[in-house]
Coordinates of C-alpha atoms and ligand atoms in Angstrom, one line a residue:
M20 CA 114.3 76.8 102.9
T21 CA 114.4 79.0 106.0
G22 CA 118.0 80.4 104.9
A23 CA 118.5 84.1 105.3
P24 CA 116.0 85.8 102.6
V25 CA 117.2 87.6 99.6
D26 CA 116.8 91.1 100.7
S27 CA 115.1 92.5 97.3
V28 CA 115.7 96.5 97.5
T29 CA 119.6 95.4 97.7
T30 CA 118.6 93.6 93.7
D31 CA 119.4 95.1 90.3
A32 CA 115.4 94.2 89.1
W33 CA 114.8 96.6 92.2
G34 CA 117.4 99.9 91.2
E35 CA 116.0 99.5 87.8
L36 CA 112.5 99.9 89.0
T37 CA 113.2 102.7 91.1
E38 CA 114.5 104.3 88.2
L39 CA 111.4 103.5 85.7
A40 CA 109.3 105.1 89.3
A41 CA 110.9 108.2 88.5
T42 CA 111.2 108.5 85.3
S43 CA 108.4 107.8 83.6
S44 CA 105.2 109.1 83.0
P45 CA 102.1 106.7 82.7
D46 CA 100.0 107.5 80.2
L47 CA 96.8 104.8 79.9
R48 CA 95.6 106.6 77.0
A49 CA 98.8 107.0 75.2
W50 CA 99.4 103.1 75.5
F51 CA 95.9 101.9 74.3
A52 CA 96.2 104.2 72.0
D53 CA 99.4 103.5 70.6
D54 CA 99.6 99.6 71.3
P55 CA 96.7 98.3 69.9
G56 CA 98.0 94.7 71.1
R57 CA 97.9 96.1 74.7
V58 CA 94.6 94.3 75.9
E59 CA 95.3 91.0 74.4
R60 CA 98.7 90.8 75.7
L61 CA 97.5 91.5 78.8
T62 CA 94.8 90.0 79.1
L63 CA 95.4 86.0 80.8
D64 CA 92.9 83.1 81.8
A65 CA 93.6 81.4 84.9
A66 CA 91.4 78.4 85.2
D67 CA 87.8 79.6 85.0
L68 CA 88.5 83.4 85.3
R69 CA 90.0 85.9 83.0
V70 CA 91.9 88.9 83.4
D71 CA 92.6 91.9 82.1
L72 CA 95.5 93.6 83.8
S73 CA 96.0 96.3 80.4
K74 CA 94.5 99.0 82.9
N75 CA 97.3 98.8 85.2
L76 CA 100.2 101.4 84.8
V77 CA 102.7 99.6 83.6
D78 CA 104.5 99.4 79.6
E79 CA 106.9 96.7 78.9
T80 CA 109.5 97.1 80.6
V81 CA 108.0 97.8 83.7
L82 CA 106.5 93.9 83.6
A83 CA 109.7 92.9 82.5
A84 CA 111.7 94.6 85.1
L85 CA 108.9 93.0 87.7
L86 CA 109.2 89.4 86.8
A87 CA 113.1 89.9 86.9
L88 CA 112.7 91.1 90.7
A89 CA 110.5 87.8 91.3
D90 CA 113.5 86.0 89.9
Q91 CA 116.0 87.6 91.6
A92 CA 114.3 87.4 95.3
G93 CA 113.3 83.5 94.1
V94 CA 110.1 83.4 93.5
A95 CA 109.3 80.4 91.9
A96 CA 111.4 78.7 94.1
R97 CA 110.1 79.5 97.6
R98 CA 106.4 78.3 95.6
D99 CA 108.4 75.1 94.7
A100 CA 109.2 74.5 98.3
M101 CA 106.0 75.5 99.9
L102 CA 104.2 72.8 97.6
A103 CA 106.8 70.4 98.2
G104 CA 106.0 70.8 102.1
E105 CA 109.3 72.2 102.8
H106 CA 109.4 73.9 106.2
V107 CA 108.8 77.7 104.8
N108 CA 106.8 79.0 107.8
A109 CA 109.9 80.0 109.6
T110 CA 109.6 81.0 112.7
E111 CA 107.2 78.2 113.5
D112 CA 109.1 75.7 111.8
R113 CA 106.4 74.4 110.0
A114 CA 105.3 73.5 106.5
V115 CA 102.5 75.4 104.4
L116 CA 100.1 72.9 103.2
H117 CA 96.4 74.7 102.4
T118 CA 97.6 73.3 98.8
A119 CA 97.6 70.0 99.9
L120 CA 93.7 70.2 101.5
R121 CA 92.7 70.5 97.7
L122 CA 95.1 67.3 95.8
P123 CA 93.3 65.0 94.5
A124 CA 92.8 61.5 96.1
D125 CA 95.3 59.9 93.6
A126 CA 98.2 62.9 94.1
Q127 CA 101.6 61.6 96.0
L128 CA 102.8 64.1 98.9
E129 CA 104.4 62.7 101.6
V130 CA 105.5 65.4 104.4
D131 CA 108.0 64.8 107.6
G132 CA 106.9 61.2 107.0
Q133 CA 103.1 61.5 106.9
D134 CA 101.3 60.3 103.3
V135 CA 99.4 64.3 103.9
V136 CA 97.0 63.3 101.0
A137 CA 95.3 60.0 102.5
D138 CA 95.1 62.3 105.6
V139 CA 93.6 64.4 103.8
H140 CA 91.1 62.3 102.1
E141 CA 90.4 60.2 104.9
V142 CA 88.9 63.5 107.3
L143 CA 87.1 64.8 104.2
E144 CA 85.2 61.6 103.9
R145 CA 84.2 62.0 107.5
V146 CA 83.2 65.5 106.7
Y147 CA 81.6 64.6 104.0
D148 CA 79.3 61.1 105.8
F149 CA 78.6 64.3 108.2
A150 CA 77.3 66.5 105.9
R151 CA 75.5 63.9 104.0
S152 CA 73.6 62.3 107.2
V153 CA 73.0 66.9 108.7
R154 CA 71.3 67.2 105.1
S155 CA 69.5 63.5 104.5
G156 CA 67.7 64.7 108.4
E157 CA 69.6 60.8 109.3
W158 CA 71.6 62.8 112.0
T159 CA 69.1 64.1 115.2
G160 CA 69.1 66.4 118.0
V161 CA 68.5 64.8 121.1
T162 CA 64.7 64.5 121.1
G163 CA 64.9 63.1 117.5
R164 CA 64.3 66.1 115.4
R165 CA 66.3 66.5 112.9
I166 CA 68.8 69.6 112.0
A167 CA 67.7 73.2 110.8
T168 CA 70.4 75.5 111.6
V169 CA 73.9 74.7 112.1
V170 CA 75.8 77.1 113.8
N171 CA 79.4 77.9 113.6
I172 CA 81.6 79.2 116.1
G173 CA 85.0 80.1 116.0
I174 CA 86.6 83.6 115.1
G175 CA 89.4 84.2 112.2
G176 CA 90.1 81.9 110.1
S177 CA 87.8 79.5 111.9
D178 CA 84.8 82.2 110.7
L179 CA 85.5 84.9 107.9
G180 CA 86.2 82.0 105.3
P181 CA 83.0 79.9 106.2
V182 CA 80.9 82.9 106.6
M183 CA 81.9 84.4 102.9
A184 CA 81.9 81.4 100.9
Y185 CA 78.6 80.8 102.8
E186 CA 77.0 84.3 101.7
A187 CA 78.8 83.6 98.3
L188 CA 77.1 79.9 97.4
A189 CA 73.4 81.1 98.5
P190 CA 72.0 79.5 95.6
Y191 CA 73.2 76.4 96.1
R192 CA 72.1 76.0 99.5
Q193 CA 69.8 73.1 101.0
D194 CA 65.9 74.5 101.7
G195 CA 65.1 74.4 105.0
L196 CA 68.8 74.0 106.3
E197 CA 70.4 77.1 107.4
C198 CA 73.6 78.3 109.1
R199 CA 74.6 81.2 111.0
F200 CA 78.2 82.4 112.3
I201 CA 79.0 83.3 116.3
S202 CA 82.0 84.6 116.4
N203 CA 82.8 88.2 118.4
I204 CA 83.2 87.4 122.1
D205 CA 80.2 90.5 122.5
P206 CA 77.3 88.6 124.3
T207 CA 75.5 90.5 121.6
D208 CA 76.7 88.5 118.6
A209 CA 75.4 85.4 120.6
A210 CA 72.3 86.9 121.7
M211 CA 71.2 87.9 117.9
T212 CA 72.7 84.5 115.9
L213 CA 70.7 82.4 118.6
E214 CA 67.7 84.6 118.6
G215 CA 64.2 82.5 117.2
L216 CA 66.7 79.2 117.5
D217 CA 64.7 76.2 118.2
P218 CA 67.6 74.3 120.8
E219 CA 65.9 70.4 119.4
T220 CA 66.7 71.4 116.0
T221 CA 70.1 73.6 116.3
L222 CA 73.6 72.1 116.7
F223 CA 76.4 73.9 116.8
I224 CA 80.7 73.1 115.4
V225 CA 83.1 74.1 117.5
S226 CA 85.9 75.6 114.8
S227 CA 88.8 76.3 116.5
K228 CA 92.6 75.4 114.8
T229 CA 93.9 75.3 118.2
F230 CA 90.8 75.2 120.7
G231 CA 92.2 77.6 122.7
T232 CA 90.6 81.2 121.6
L233 CA 89.1 82.7 124.6
E234 CA 86.2 84.0 122.0
T235 CA 85.3 81.0 120.6
L236 CA 85.7 78.6 123.8
T237 CA 83.4 81.5 125.8
N238 CA 81.1 81.2 123.0
A239 CA 80.9 77.4 123.0
R240 CA 80.4 77.8 126.8
L241 CA 77.3 80.4 126.1
C242 CA 75.9 77.9 123.2
R243 CA 76.3 74.9 125.7
T244 CA 74.1 76.8 128.4
W245 CA 71.4 78.1 126.1
L246 CA 71.1 74.4 124.5
L247 CA 71.0 72.9 127.6
D248 CA 68.6 75.4 129.4
G249 CA 66.6 75.3 126.0
L250 CA 65.9 71.7 126.3
G251 CA 65.0 71.3 130.0
A252 CA 65.8 69.2 133.1
D253 CA 64.4 65.6 131.5
V254 CA 67.6 65.3 128.5
D255 CA 70.8 63.8 129.8
E256 CA 73.4 66.7 128.8
A257 CA 76.3 64.6 128.0
D258 CA 73.4 62.8 124.9
A259 CA 72.6 66.4 124.2
V260 CA 75.8 67.7 124.1
R261 CA 77.0 64.5 121.9
R262 CA 74.2 65.0 119.5
H263 CA 74.1 68.9 119.1
F264 CA 77.9 69.7 119.4
V265 CA 80.3 69.0 117.0
A266 CA 83.9 70.1 116.5
V267 CA 87.1 70.8 114.4
S268 CA 90.2 71.5 115.4
T269 CA 93.9 70.2 115.5
A270 CA 93.8 69.5 119.2
L271 CA 91.5 66.9 119.7
D272 CA 92.4 66.5 123.1
K273 CA 91.4 69.3 124.4
V274 CA 87.6 68.8 121.9
A275 CA 87.4 66.1 124.4
D276 CA 87.8 67.9 127.4
F277 CA 84.9 69.9 126.4
G278 CA 82.8 67.1 126.6
I279 CA 82.4 66.7 122.8
D280 CA 82.5 63.1 121.7
P281 CA 86.2 62.7 119.9
A282 CA 83.4 60.4 116.8
N283 CA 81.9 63.9 116.3
A284 CA 85.4 66.0 115.7
F285 CA 86.9 66.7 112.5
G286 CA 90.7 67.2 112.7
F287 CA 93.4 69.0 110.5
W288 CA 97.0 70.0 110.8
D289 CA 99.5 72.8 112.1
W290 CA 100.4 72.9 108.3
V291 CA 97.1 74.3 107.6
G292 CA 97.2 78.7 109.0
G293 CA 94.1 79.9 110.5
R294 CA 93.3 82.1 107.5
Y295 CA 94.4 79.2 104.7
S296 CA 91.6 76.6 106.1
M297 CA 88.4 77.1 104.7
D298 CA 89.0 74.6 103.0
S299 CA 90.0 72.1 105.5
A300 CA 87.0 70.7 107.7
I301 CA 86.8 74.6 109.3
G302 CA 84.3 74.8 106.1
T303 CA 82.1 71.6 107.2
S304 CA 79.1 74.3 108.1
L305 CA 79.6 75.0 104.2
A306 CA 80.2 71.7 103.5
V307 CA 76.7 71.1 105.2
A308 CA 74.9 73.8 103.8
I309 CA 76.4 72.9 100.0
G310 CA 76.2 69.2 100.1
P311 CA 80.2 67.2 99.4
E312 CA 79.6 67.6 95.6
R313 CA 79.8 71.1 96.1
F314 CA 82.2 71.3 98.6
A315 CA 84.6 69.1 96.0
E316 CA 84.0 71.0 93.3
L317 CA 85.0 74.2 95.1
L318 CA 88.4 72.0 96.1
A319 CA 88.7 71.8 92.5
G320 CA 88.9 75.0 91.9
M321 CA 91.4 75.9 93.9
H322 CA 93.3 73.1 93.1
A323 CA 93.0 74.6 89.4
M324 CA 94.5 77.6 89.9
D325 CA 97.1 75.9 92.0
E326 CA 97.8 74.3 89.5
H327 CA 98.2 77.2 87.6
F328 CA 100.7 78.9 89.8
R329 CA 103.1 76.0 89.7
S330 CA 103.3 75.8 86.2
A331 CA 102.1 78.7 84.1
P332 CA 105.0 80.6 82.4
A333 CA 105.7 83.9 84.1
E334 CA 104.5 86.0 82.1
R335 CA 101.2 84.7 81.4
N336 CA 101.3 83.7 85.5
V337 CA 98.6 85.6 86.8
P338 CA 99.3 85.3 91.2
L339 CA 102.3 86.2 89.9
L340 CA 101.6 88.9 88.0
M341 CA 98.6 90.6 90.3
G342 CA 101.5 89.7 93.1
L343 CA 104.0 92.1 91.3
L344 CA 101.9 94.9 90.6
N345 CA 100.8 94.9 94.0
I346 CA 104.3 95.5 94.3
W347 CA 105.3 97.8 91.6
Y348 CA 102.6 100.0 93.2
V349 CA 103.2 100.0 97.5
N350 CA 107.4 100.2 96.9
F351 CA 107.8 101.8 94.0
L352 CA 104.3 104.1 93.2
G353 CA 103.7 105.1 97.3
A354 CA 100.4 103.4 97.2
E355 CA 99.1 102.6 100.9
T356 CA 95.8 100.8 100.1
H357 CA 94.2 98.2 97.6
A358 CA 90.6 98.2 96.5
V359 CA 89.1 94.7 95.9
L360 CA 85.4 95.4 94.5
P361 CA 83.0 92.8 93.2
Y362 CA 80.5 93.3 91.8
A363 CA 78.1 90.6 92.9
Q364 CA 76.5 91.1 96.1
L365 CA 76.6 87.3 97.2
L366 CA 80.8 88.5 97.6
H367 CA 80.1 90.6 100.2
R368 CA 81.7 89.3 102.8
F369 CA 84.7 88.7 100.3
P370 CA 87.0 92.2 101.1
A371 CA 86.3 91.4 104.7
Y372 CA 88.1 87.5 104.1
L373 CA 90.9 89.3 102.0
Q374 CA 91.3 91.4 104.9
Q375 CA 92.4 88.8 107.3
L376 CA 94.6 86.7 104.8
T377 CA 95.8 89.7 103.4
M378 CA 96.6 91.8 106.6
E379 CA 97.6 88.9 109.0
S380 CA 99.7 87.4 106.3
N381 CA 101.9 90.5 105.3
G382 CA 101.4 93.2 108.1
K383 CA 105.0 92.5 109.0
G384 CA 108.4 94.6 109.7
V385 CA 110.7 91.5 110.1
R386 CA 111.8 89.4 107.5
W387 CA 111.4 85.3 107.9
D388 CA 115.1 85.7 109.5
G389 CA 114.4 87.7 112.3
T390 CA 116.0 91.2 110.0
P391 CA 114.0 93.7 109.8
V392 CA 112.7 94.4 106.5
S393 CA 114.0 97.7 104.7
T394 CA 110.9 98.8 103.0
D395 CA 107.1 98.6 103.2
T396 CA 105.0 95.6 103.3
G397 CA 102.2 94.8 103.6
E398 CA 99.2 97.8 102.0
V399 CA 96.1 97.7 103.5
F400 CA 93.2 96.3 101.7
W401 CA 89.1 96.9 101.9
G402 CA 86.2 97.1 99.7
E403 CA 82.4 97.0 99.1
P404 CA 80.3 95.2 96.3
G405 CA 79.7 97.1 94.0
T406 CA 77.7 99.0 93.0
N407 CA 77.4 100.7 96.5
G408 CA 81.0 101.3 96.7
Q409 CA 80.2 103.6 93.9
H410 CA 77.7 106.0 95.7
A411 CA 80.0 106.3 98.9
F412 CA 83.7 105.9 98.5
Y413 CA 84.6 106.0 94.3
Q414 CA 85.1 109.5 95.1
L415 CA 88.3 108.9 96.3
I416 CA 89.6 106.7 93.8
H417 CA 88.5 108.8 90.9
Q418 CA 89.9 112.3 92.0
G419 CA 91.5 111.9 95.2
T420 CA 95.2 112.4 95.8
R421 CA 95.8 109.3 97.1
L422 CA 96.6 106.3 94.5
V423 CA 94.3 103.5 94.8
P424 CA 95.2 100.2 92.9
A425 CA 91.6 98.4 92.7
D426 CA 90.8 94.5 91.2
F427 CA 87.2 94.9 90.1
I428 CA 85.3 91.4 90.2
A429 CA 82.4 90.1 88.4
F430 CA 80.4 87.5 86.7
A431 CA 78.9 87.1 82.9
N432 CA 75.8 85.1 84.6
P433 CA 73.8 86.6 87.7
A434 CA 72.6 84.7 90.6
F435 CA 69.4 85.4 90.3
P436 CA 67.9 85.8 87.2
L437 CA 65.4 89.1 87.8
R438 CA 63.8 91.2 85.2
D439 CA 62.4 94.3 85.4
G440 CA 59.7 94.7 82.7
D441 CA 62.4 94.6 79.6
T442 CA 65.1 95.5 81.4
D443 CA 68.2 93.1 82.5
V444 CA 69.0 94.1 85.3
H445 CA 72.1 92.3 85.6
E446 CA 73.1 93.9 82.9
L447 CA 72.5 97.5 83.7
F448 CA 74.5 96.4 86.7
L449 CA 77.3 95.1 84.8
A450 CA 77.7 98.0 82.5
N451 CA 78.6 100.3 85.8
F452 CA 81.5 97.5 86.3
F453 CA 82.7 98.1 82.7
A454 CA 82.1 102.0 83.3
Q455 CA 83.8 102.1 86.0
T456 CA 87.1 100.7 84.9
K457 CA 87.0 102.7 81.9
A458 CA 86.7 105.8 83.7
L459 CA 89.6 105.4 86.3
A460 CA 91.6 104.2 83.5
F461 CA 90.9 107.3 80.7
G462 CA 89.2 109.9 82.9
R463 CA 87.9 113.1 80.9
T464 CA 90.1 116.2 79.8
A465 CA 89.2 119.5 80.3
D466 CA 89.0 119.5 76.7
E467 CA 86.3 117.3 77.2
V468 CA 85.0 118.8 80.0
R469 CA 84.5 121.6 77.8
A470 CA 83.1 120.7 74.7
E471 CA 80.0 119.3 76.9
G472 CA 79.4 123.0 77.6
V473 CA 80.8 123.3 81.3
D474 CA 81.3 127.1 82.7
E475 CA 84.9 127.7 82.8
E476 CA 85.0 127.7 86.6
L477 CA 83.8 124.4 87.2
V478 CA 86.0 122.9 84.4
S479 CA 88.8 121.2 86.9
A480 CA 86.5 120.3 89.5
R481 CA 85.1 118.3 86.7
T482 CA 87.7 116.8 84.6
F483 CA 89.5 113.5 85.8
L484 CA 92.8 112.6 85.5
G485 CA 92.4 109.1 85.2
N486 CA 95.4 106.5 85.1
R487 CA 93.7 105.3 88.2
P488 CA 94.9 101.4 87.8
T489 CA 92.7 98.5 88.3
T490 CA 92.6 95.6 87.0
S491 CA 89.4 93.3 85.8
V492 CA 88.9 89.5 87.0
M493 CA 85.7 88.1 85.1
A494 CA 84.0 84.9 85.5
P495 CA 81.0 83.2 83.7
A496 CA 79.5 82.6 87.0
L497 CA 79.8 83.0 90.6
T498 CA 79.6 78.6 91.1
P499 CA 81.6 77.0 93.7
S500 CA 84.8 76.3 91.8
V501 CA 84.9 80.0 90.7
L502 CA 85.3 80.7 94.3
G503 CA 87.4 78.3 95.3
Q504 CA 89.4 79.7 91.8
L505 CA 89.3 83.4 93.6
V506 CA 90.2 82.4 96.9
A507 CA 93.1 80.7 95.4
L508 CA 94.2 83.1 93.6
Y509 CA 94.6 85.6 96.4
E510 CA 96.1 83.4 98.5
H511 CA 99.0 82.8 96.3
I512 CA 99.3 87.0 95.2
T513 CA 99.9 87.0 98.9
F514 CA 102.3 84.5 99.2
V515 CA 104.2 86.3 96.0
Q516 CA 104.3 89.3 97.8
G517 CA 105.6 87.9 101.1
V518 CA 108.5 86.5 99.5
V519 CA 109.4 89.6 98.0
W520 CA 109.4 91.1 100.8
G521 CA 111.2 88.0 102.7
I522 CA 108.3 88.3 105.2
D523 CA 107.0 84.9 107.1
S524 CA 103.4 85.0 105.5
F525 CA 102.0 82.1 107.9
D526 CA 102.9 83.3 110.8
Q527 CA 100.9 85.9 113.1
W528 CA 102.7 86.8 116.4
G529 CA 101.2 90.4 116.7
V530 CA 98.2 89.2 117.2
E531 CA 99.3 87.0 120.2
L532 CA 100.4 90.5 122.1
G533 CA 96.5 91.8 122.5
K534 CA 95.1 88.0 123.5
Q535 CA 97.6 88.2 126.2
L536 CA 97.0 91.5 128.0
A537 CA 93.5 90.7 128.0
Q538 CA 94.2 88.0 130.0
Q539 CA 96.1 90.5 132.0
V540 CA 93.6 92.6 132.1
G541 CA 90.9 91.0 132.7
P542 CA 90.8 91.0 136.5
A543 CA 91.3 94.6 136.4
V544 CA 87.6 94.9 134.8
S545 CA 86.2 92.5 137.2
G546 CA 87.0 94.6 140.2
D547 CA 90.1 93.7 141.1
D548 CA 91.4 96.5 143.0
E549 CA 95.0 95.2 143.1
A550 CA 95.3 94.6 138.9
L551 CA 93.6 97.9 138.2
A552 CA 96.5 99.6 140.0
E553 CA 99.3 97.4 137.7
Q554 CA 97.7 98.7 134.4
D555 CA 99.0 102.3 132.9
A556 CA 97.1 105.8 133.5
S557 CA 95.4 105.5 130.7
T558 CA 93.9 101.7 131.1
R559 CA 93.2 102.4 134.5
S560 CA 90.9 105.6 133.7
L561 CA 89.1 103.2 131.6
I562 CA 88.6 100.9 133.3
A563 CA 87.2 103.2 136.2
Y564 CA 84.7 105.1 133.5
Y565 CA 83.0 101.3 132.4
R566 CA 83.1 100.6 136.7
E567 CA 81.5 103.8 137.0
Q568 CA 79.1 103.3 134.2
R569 CA 78.0 100.2 134.2
R570 CA 74.8 98.4 135.9
Ligands
LIG4 O1 93.2 86.0 115.1 C1 94.5 85.4 115.2 C2 94.3 83.7 115.2 O2 95.2 83.3 115.6 C3 93.9 83.6 113.7 O3 95.6 83.3 113.0 C4 92.8 82.6 113.7 O4 92.4 82.1 112.5 C5 92.2 82.8 114.9 O5 93.2 83.5 115.5 C6 91.7 81.5 115.3 O6 92.2 80.9 115.7 P1 91.4 79.5 116.2 O7 91.2 79.0 115.1 O8 93.1 78.7 116.6 O9 90.3 79.7 116.9

């Protein structure tokens, strides 16, 4: 399955879409008026998610051409290859099996001679036992006190997923047990995160797929020093590390070198990409926070979405259609960015999580056989929770000159029900969610503005063109299962786009250069004049400034 990708640009469907983009003029007002069946036809269910695609800039002809493109690009065949454990991560010659992390225990999947399901569930049970012992107080620190704070040390995929889910599932956390997260090598991050913590009741989880990431290992050493200093000289160092440090990694030998007891290490496998790993042992901090039962619900939600992606017919397949809509906007209508706007404060880290998922996956300029791509790839994903975004950047989406497709996400029930007298505040909040997609789709015509009595010279400034595409995603409530469904939905959207572009969505070679250069520049920063002389003029001058200013 690592042969040459189809060059989508050469397919008939691509030609047809190019033609359609040049000749059709989307008109959501007219489409809604003329086609009473549009909303019903374009409203789909995937697990517990209700997804309304009707406010997108597509008619039946465009949709059919997009589905033909998926067909001609071989999306379904590559999806099946991925799910079966073929090495679809071509540049690293690896299987891509994050979907196996949420298979039920009685599922069958053997990959490269290994019973993957048995491996996954063996580790899951260990993570669950650990989570239970921390939650019950059975696991104590070296001085015998129960753990009050779990600090996850990790970066990228070893941080963004757990922290996003910890925030999203706040109502499910156990009282008296807090999680904190350290990711940045900026020492301020560790200093602020450790502020106010008691070493006796703090447990660290060092999360790193490779256990070789400079930021994470540096922070782990910093935390070890903080712990040992805080516990004082009476405590045996090895005992302290054993009781206060656990690790999650695919490189268990390196974990032992750090001094962490291999019995306190949870493994995973090279077929789980970092940004696809929050449902592996990388989610241990989350499992501690919400407990094994809730964590299992998250996995079940992901699996439900995987099943939908695997088996729903193409014209009802939500990840497939959302991925194809993104292709339409990026490659045919010129969109460069995509907004994700959760109307749920608890999803405030969801856009940041999606940035790594989508942009590390699809920010590529060559295809999986090494040939250059022949069209634009990965758009910039960004967002903020509504209604904060409304009062910041929505102006540009409503009336700017750029096309910004946006996903709006909301829940029928609030996380924390609060009333202000007779006012249901959640209802007020959701009124904004409904109103925004309506305004973006249908705008306000000059005549409608005039009819409000607006002075003629202000009419154009107050006219909204509409036809700003949105997808609305709703669910009954932000439960662990629904969160899992949302995460898996975006994983599969990302996959669909990657296949159409013919790129390997599972490597990240672009990140490696920065890591290598940081090592190379390090000596120059710490005063090695020879190393400084080897730098380019700009870097030399910036380092010189730093050295002058540093006290
Ligand atoms: O940012 C690059 C990256 O390689 C990500 O893909 C990964 O999630 C992150 O670094 C952390 O890597 P690790 O889990 O190996 O420490």
